[in-house]
Amino acid sequence: MQPPTQVLHQRLDLDGVEVFYREAGPPDAPVLLLPHGYPCSSYQFRNLMPLLADRWRLLAPDFPACGYSATPYDFTYDFDGYADFLARFVGHLGVERFALYLHDFGSQIGLRQAISRPQRITALIVQNGDIYEDQLGPRYATLKQFFANPSEEALGTLAEAVSLAGYREEFLNEVEPAVAARIAPDLWQLHWALTTPLRKRIALQVIAGLRENLAWFPHYQAYLRQHQPPTLILWGPRDGYMPEGAARAYLRDLPDAELHLFEDGGHWLLETHLQQAAVLIRDFLGRTLSDVQQG
């Protein structure tokens, strides 16, 4: 018998696409769905999952063209395509209701899933995921230049970020050296090793798609105002893309949300502040999901 907190590394065929995912916890327990951000994969949740798997079922898929999932040519590589992928993924596994962990671009993908099927969402955990345009940090400067003038030259500048050096910069972001030392170089080395020329073009396409995604920000906010899902906000303000104001902005639409700032933390809290975050997540899920019955 496997230990109750053992993480399993699974594969499934989803409409002809091989999907890799990590799974932990009892199959009949309340579900926490863990869509990843950029430039990452389910690998970012590898340390969190065992800390929760005694009471909850954790599911962390690699999106197509990310991690160990396949890179199909006929997949729609945009936020709608990834949101549809999430819906089909949980459907394939027979999951009817779930809490969502929203991080990085996974926040927008997850919220599109929530908007389309609000009855499925039991709770939200938001960790450095931006949906408020007026609070975008200074590291958005290059993206904003592209948004204003989506020329080939501007696109070429964005392409420079899809590199080993660019990945390293994404992971280290604005944290101080003592905190950066907790972030394993395996992160950027692994994801660069998995970045084929095709995946690099796809990543650039998704980054460029952030321009259209801005129009969705009011829709994400409207979902929160209308449905008021129980929400835990964990935030590292040393984030050049999503500073403290981006976290506090959620309280405009979710005044009852629980906000916790990790003052020396940045974009990748599960690398630098794992134990503290896990304690807060366990407490939150224990109060909100214990009685949820999965269909």
CSV table of C-alpha atoms in Angstrom, one decimal:
chain,number,residue,atom,x,y,z
A,1,MET,CA,0.0,0.0,0.0
A,2,GLN,CA,1.4,3.4,-1.0
A,3,PRO,CA,1.9,6.1,1.7
A,4,PRO,CA,-1.1,8.5,1.9
A,5,THR,CA,1.1,11.4,1.0
A,6,GLN,CA,3.0,9.8,-1.9
A,7,VAL,CA,2.9,11.8,-5.2
A,8,LEU,CA,2.1,9.7,-8.2
A,9,HIS,CA,3.4,10.6,-11.7
A,10,GLN,CA,0.6,9.7,-14.1
A,11,ARG,CA,-0.1,9.9,-17.8
A,12,LEU,CA,-3.4,9.8,-19.7
A,13,ASP,CA,-4.6,10.0,-23.2
A,14,LEU,CA,-6.9,13.1,-23.5
A,15,ASP,CA,-8.5,13.1,-26.9
A,16,GLY,CA,-5.4,11.8,-28.5
A,17,VAL,CA,-3.0,14.0,-26.5
A,18,GLU,CA,-0.6,12.4,-24.0
A,19,VAL,CA,-1.0,14.4,-20.7
A,20,PHE,CA,1.4,14.1,-17.8
A,21,TYR,CA,0.1,14.9,-14.4
A,22,ARG,CA,1.0,14.6,-10.7
A,23,GLU,CA,-1.6,13.2,-8.3
A,24,ALA,CA,-1.7,12.7,-4.6
A,25,GLY,CA,-4.2,12.0,-1.9
A,26,PRO,CA,-7.3,9.8,-1.4
A,27,PRO,CA,-9.4,9.5,-4.6
A,28,ASP,CA,-12.6,10.3,-2.7
A,29,ALA,CA,-11.2,13.4,-1.0
A,30,PRO,CA,-12.1,17.0,-1.9
A,31,VAL,CA,-10.0,18.1,-4.9
A,32,LEU,CA,-7.5,20.9,-5.2
A,33,LEU,CA,-6.7,21.6,-8.9
A,34,LEU,CA,-3.2,23.0,-9.5
A,35,PRO,CA,-2.8,24.6,-12.9
A,36,HIS,CA,0.8,25.9,-13.3
A,37,GLY,CA,2.2,29.2,-14.5
A,38,TYR,CA,5.0,30.3,-16.8
A,39,PRO,CA,7.7,29.2,-17.4
A,40,CYS,CA,6.9,26.1,-15.4
A,41,SER,CA,4.9,22.9,-15.1
A,42,SER,CA,3.4,20.7,-12.4
A,43,TYR,CA,6.9,20.5,-11.1
A,44,GLN,CA,6.2,23.7,-9.2
A,45,PHE,CA,3.8,21.8,-7.0
A,46,ARG,CA,6.0,18.8,-6.3
A,47,ASN,CA,6.8,19.9,-2.7
A,48,LEU,CA,3.4,21.2,-1.7
A,49,MET,CA,1.4,18.2,-2.7
A,50,PRO,CA,2.8,15.7,-0.1
A,51,LEU,CA,2.0,18.3,2.6
A,52,LEU,CA,-1.7,18.3,1.8
A,53,ALA,CA,-2.3,14.8,0.5
A,54,ASP,CA,-3.4,13.3,3.8
A,55,ARG,CA,-6.7,15.1,3.6
A,56,TRP,CA,-7.2,16.3,0.0
A,57,ARG,CA,-6.8,15.0,-3.5
A,58,LEU,CA,-4.3,17.1,-5.4
A,59,LEU,CA,-4.2,17.1,-9.3
A,60,ALA,CA,-1.5,19.0,-11.1
A,61,PRO,CA,-1.4,18.6,-14.9
A,62,ASP,CA,1.3,19.8,-17.3
A,63,PHE,CA,-0.4,21.9,-20.0
A,64,PRO,CA,0.2,20.8,-23.6
A,65,ALA,CA,3.6,22.0,-24.7
A,66,CYS,CA,4.7,22.2,-21.1
A,67,GLY,CA,6.6,19.8,-18.8
A,68,TYR,CA,6.2,16.2,-19.8
A,69,SER,CA,2.9,16.6,-21.7
A,70,ALA,CA,2.9,16.2,-25.5
A,71,THR,CA,3.1,19.2,-27.9
A,72,PRO,CA,0.3,18.6,-30.4
A,73,TYR,CA,0.3,20.7,-33.6
A,74,ASP,CA,-3.5,21.1,-33.6
A,75,PHE,CA,-4.0,22.4,-30.0
A,76,THR,CA,-5.2,26.0,-29.5
A,77,TYR,CA,-2.4,27.5,-27.6
A,78,ASP,CA,-4.1,30.4,-25.9
A,79,PHE,CA,-6.0,31.0,-22.6
A,80,ASP,CA,-9.3,29.7,-24.0
A,81,GLY,CA,-7.5,26.6,-25.2
A,82,TYR,CA,-5.9,25.9,-21.9
A,83,ALA,CA,-9.1,26.6,-20.0
A,84,ASP,CA,-10.9,24.0,-22.2
A,85,PHE,CA,-8.0,21.6,-21.6
A,86,LEU,CA,-8.6,21.9,-17.8
A,87,ALA,CA,-12.3,21.2,-18.2
A,88,ARG,CA,-11.6,18.1,-20.3
A,89,PHE,CA,-8.9,17.0,-17.9
A,90,VAL,CA,-11.1,17.1,-14.8
A,91,GLY,CA,-13.9,15.6,-16.8
A,92,HIS,CA,-11.8,12.7,-17.8
A,93,LEU,CA,-10.9,12.0,-14.2
A,94,GLY,CA,-14.6,12.2,-13.1
A,95,VAL,CA,-14.1,15.3,-10.9
A,96,GLU,CA,-17.2,17.4,-10.5
A,97,ARG,CA,-16.2,20.1,-8.0
A,98,PHE,CA,-12.8,21.4,-7.0
A,99,ALA,CA,-10.9,24.2,-5.4
A,100,LEU,CA,-8.5,26.1,-7.7
A,101,TYR,CA,-4.9,27.3,-7.0
A,102,LEU,CA,-4.4,30.4,-9.1
A,103,HIS,CA,-0.8,31.4,-9.9
A,104,ASP,CA,0.8,33.4,-12.7
A,105,PHE,CA,-1.0,32.8,-16.1
A,106,GLY,CA,-2.6,29.8,-14.4
A,107,SER,CA,-4.8,32.4,-12.6
A,108,GLN,CA,-6.3,33.6,-15.8
A,109,ILE,CA,-6.7,30.1,-17.2
A,110,GLY,CA,-8.3,28.9,-14.0
A,111,LEU,CA,-10.6,31.9,-13.8
A,112,ARG,CA,-11.9,31.3,-17.4
A,113,GLN,CA,-12.7,27.8,-16.2
A,114,ALA,CA,-14.5,29.2,-13.2
A,115,ILE,CA,-16.5,31.7,-15.3
A,116,SER,CA,-17.7,29.0,-17.6
A,117,ARG,CA,-18.6,26.5,-14.8
A,118,PRO,CA,-19.0,28.5,-11.6
A,119,GLN,CA,-20.9,25.7,-9.9
A,120,ARG,CA,-17.8,23.6,-10.0
A,121,ILE,CA,-15.6,25.9,-7.9
A,122,THR,CA,-15.5,25.3,-4.1
A,123,ALA,CA,-12.8,27.8,-3.2
A,124,LEU,CA,-9.8,29.8,-4.6
A,125,ILE,CA,-6.2,30.0,-3.4
A,126,VAL,CA,-4.6,33.0,-5.2
A,127,GLN,CA,-0.8,33.3,-5.2
A,128,ASN,CA,0.8,36.0,-7.3
A,129,GLY,CA,-1.8,36.0,-10.1
A,130,ASP,CA,-2.6,39.3,-11.7
A,131,ILE,CA,-6.1,40.4,-12.9
A,132,TYR,CA,-6.0,44.1,-12.2
A,133,GLU,CA,-4.5,46.2,-15.0
A,134,ASP,CA,-3.9,49.3,-12.8
A,135,GLN,CA,-1.6,47.3,-10.5
A,136,LEU,CA,0.7,45.7,-13.0
A,137,GLY,CA,4.3,46.1,-11.9
A,138,PRO,CA,7.3,47.7,-13.6
A,139,ARG,CA,8.5,44.5,-15.2
A,140,TYR,CA,5.4,44.7,-17.4
A,141,ALA,CA,7.1,47.7,-19.2
A,142,THR,CA,8.3,45.6,-22.2
A,143,LEU,CA,5.0,43.8,-22.5
A,144,LYS,CA,3.2,47.2,-22.4
A,145,GLN,CA,5.3,48.4,-25.2
A,146,PHE,CA,4.3,45.4,-27.2
A,147,PHE,CA,0.6,45.9,-26.3
A,148,ALA,CA,0.7,49.4,-27.6
A,149,ASN,CA,2.7,48.5,-30.7
A,150,PRO,CA,2.6,44.8,-31.5
A,151,SER,CA,5.3,45.1,-34.2
A,152,GLU,CA,7.7,42.4,-35.3
A,153,GLU,CA,10.5,44.3,-33.6
A,154,ALA,CA,8.6,44.4,-30.3
A,155,LEU,CA,7.8,40.7,-30.7
A,156,GLY,CA,11.5,40.0,-31.2
A,157,THR,CA,12.2,41.7,-27.9
A,158,LEU,CA,9.7,39.5,-26.1
A,159,ALA,CA,11.3,36.4,-27.7
A,160,GLU,CA,14.6,37.2,-25.9
A,161,ALA,CA,12.8,36.2,-22.7
A,162,VAL,CA,12.2,32.7,-23.9
A,163,SER,CA,15.8,31.6,-23.1
A,164,LEU,CA,17.8,30.1,-20.3
A,165,ALA,CA,18.7,33.5,-19.1
A,166,GLY,CA,15.1,34.7,-19.4
A,167,TYR,CA,13.8,31.7,-17.5
A,168,ARG,CA,16.4,32.3,-14.7
A,169,GLU,CA,15.3,35.9,-14.5
A,170,GLU,CA,11.6,34.9,-14.3
A,171,PHE,CA,12.3,32.6,-11.3
A,172,LEU,CA,14.6,34.9,-9.4
A,173,ASN,CA,12.6,38.1,-10.1
A,174,GLU,CA,13.0,40.7,-7.4
A,175,VAL,CA,13.9,38.7,-4.3
A,176,GLU,CA,17.0,39.4,-2.2
A,177,PRO,CA,20.0,37.1,-2.6
A,178,ALA,CA,19.3,35.3,0.7
A,179,VAL,CA,15.8,34.3,-0.5
A,180,ALA,CA,16.9,33.6,-4.0
A,181,ALA,CA,19.3,31.0,-2.6
A,182,ARG,CA,16.2,28.9,-1.7
A,183,ILE,CA,15.1,28.8,-5.4
A,184,ALA,CA,16.6,25.7,-7.0
A,185,PRO,CA,18.4,26.2,-10.4
A,186,ASP,CA,16.7,23.0,-11.4
A,187,LEU,CA,13.6,25.1,-12.2
A,188,TRP,CA,15.0,27.1,-15.0
A,189,GLN,CA,17.5,24.4,-16.2
A,190,LEU,CA,14.7,21.8,-16.4
A,191,HIS,CA,12.3,24.0,-18.2
A,192,TRP,CA,14.9,25.2,-20.6
A,193,ALA,CA,15.9,21.6,-21.3
A,194,LEU,CA,12.3,20.9,-22.2
A,195,THR,CA,11.9,24.0,-24.5
A,196,THR,CA,12.2,22.7,-28.0
A,197,PRO,CA,12.1,25.2,-30.9
A,198,LEU,CA,8.4,24.5,-31.4
A,199,ARG,CA,7.7,25.0,-27.7
A,200,LYS,CA,9.6,28.3,-27.8
A,201,ARG,CA,7.3,29.5,-30.6
A,202,ILE,CA,4.3,28.4,-28.6
A,203,ALA,CA,5.5,30.2,-25.5
A,204,LEU,CA,6.0,33.4,-27.4
A,205,GLN,CA,2.5,33.1,-28.9
A,206,VAL,CA,1.1,32.7,-25.4
A,207,ILE,CA,3.1,35.7,-24.1
A,208,ALA,CA,1.9,37.8,-27.0
A,209,GLY,CA,-1.7,36.6,-26.2
A,210,LEU,CA,-1.5,38.5,-22.9
A,211,ARG,CA,-2.4,41.6,-24.9
A,212,GLU,CA,-5.9,40.2,-25.7
A,213,ASN,CA,-6.1,38.8,-22.2
A,214,LEU,CA,-6.2,42.3,-20.7
A,215,ALA,CA,-9.8,42.6,-22.0
A,216,TRP,CA,-10.7,39.7,-19.8
A,217,PHE,CA,-9.6,41.3,-16.6
A,218,PRO,CA,-13.0,42.9,-16.0
A,219,HIS,CA,-14.7,39.5,-16.6
A,220,TYR,CA,-12.4,37.9,-14.0
A,221,GLN,CA,-13.3,40.6,-11.5
A,222,ALA,CA,-17.0,40.3,-12.2
A,223,TYR,CA,-16.9,36.6,-11.5
A,224,LEU,CA,-15.4,37.3,-8.1
A,225,ARG,CA,-17.9,40.0,-7.3
A,226,GLN,CA,-20.8,37.9,-8.3
A,227,HIS,CA,-19.9,34.5,-6.8
A,228,GLN,CA,-17.8,35.5,-3.8
A,229,PRO,CA,-15.9,32.1,-3.6
A,230,PRO,CA,-14.1,31.5,-0.3
A,231,THR,CA,-10.6,32.8,-1.1
A,232,LEU,CA,-7.2,32.7,0.4
A,233,ILE,CA,-4.6,35.1,-1.0
A,234,LEU,CA,-0.9,34.3,-0.5
A,235,TRP,CA,1.5,36.9,-2.0
A,236,GLY,CA,5.1,37.6,-2.3
A,237,PRO,CA,5.4,41.4,-2.9
A,238,ARG,CA,9.0,41.2,-4.1
A,239,ASP,CA,7.5,40.6,-7.6
A,240,GLY,CA,8.3,43.0,-10.3
A,241,TYR,CA,5.3,41.9,-12.3
A,242,MET,CA,2.8,41.7,-9.4
A,243,PRO,CA,3.7,43.8,-6.4
A,244,GLU,CA,1.7,44.2,-3.2
A,245,GLY,CA,-0.9,46.4,-4.8
A,246,ALA,CA,-1.9,43.5,-7.2
A,247,ALA,CA,-2.7,41.4,-4.1
A,248,ARG,CA,-4.6,44.1,-2.3
A,249,ALA,CA,-6.7,44.8,-5.4
A,250,TYR,CA,-8.5,41.5,-5.0
A,251,LEU,CA,-10.1,42.9,-1.8
A,252,ARG,CA,-12.0,45.3,-4.0
A,253,ASP,CA,-14.1,42.4,-5.3
A,254,LEU,CA,-13.6,39.9,-2.4
A,255,PRO,CA,-13.8,42.0,0.8
A,256,ASP,CA,-14.0,38.8,2.9
A,257,ALA,CA,-10.9,37.2,1.4
A,258,GLU,CA,-8.0,36.3,3.6
A,259,LEU,CA,-4.8,38.1,2.6
A,260,HIS,CA,-1.3,37.0,3.8
A,261,LEU,CA,1.8,38.9,2.6
A,262,PHE,CA,5.2,37.3,2.8
A,263,GLU,CA,7.2,40.5,3.0
A,264,ASP,CA,10.5,39.0,1.7
A,265,GLY,CA,8.8,36.6,-0.7
A,266,GLY,CA,8.4,37.0,-4.4
A,267,HIS,CA,6.7,35.2,-7.3
A,268,TRP,CA,7.6,31.6,-6.4
A,269,LEU,CA,6.5,31.3,-2.7
A,270,LEU,CA,6.3,27.5,-2.9
A,271,GLU,CA,10.1,27.5,-3.4
A,272,THR,CA,11.0,30.1,-0.8
A,273,HIS,CA,8.2,29.9,1.8
A,274,LEU,CA,6.7,26.5,1.4
A,275,GLN,CA,6.1,25.5,5.1
A,276,GLN,CA,4.5,28.8,6.0
A,277,ALA,CA,2.3,28.7,2.9
A,278,ALA,CA,1.3,25.1,3.5
A,279,VAL,CA,0.2,25.8,7.1
A,280,LEU,CA,-2.1,28.6,5.8
A,281,ILE,CA,-3.4,26.4,3.0
A,282,ARG,CA,-4.2,23.5,5.3
A,283,ASP,CA,-6.1,25.7,7.7
A,284,PHE,CA,-8.0,27.4,4.9
A,285,LEU,CA,-8.9,24.1,3.2
A,286,GLY,CA,-9.8,22.5,6.5
A,287,ARG,CA,-12.4,25.3,7.1
A,288,THR,CA,-13.8,25.4,3.6
A,289,LEU,CA,-13.5,21.9,1.9
A,290,SER,CA,-13.8,19.4,4.7
A,291,ASP,CA,-17.5,18.8,4.0
A,292,VAL,CA,-17.4,19.1,0.2
A,293,GLN,CA,-18.5,15.9,-1.4
A,294,GLN,CA,-17.0,15.1,-4.8
A,295,GLY,CA,-19.4,13.9,-7.5
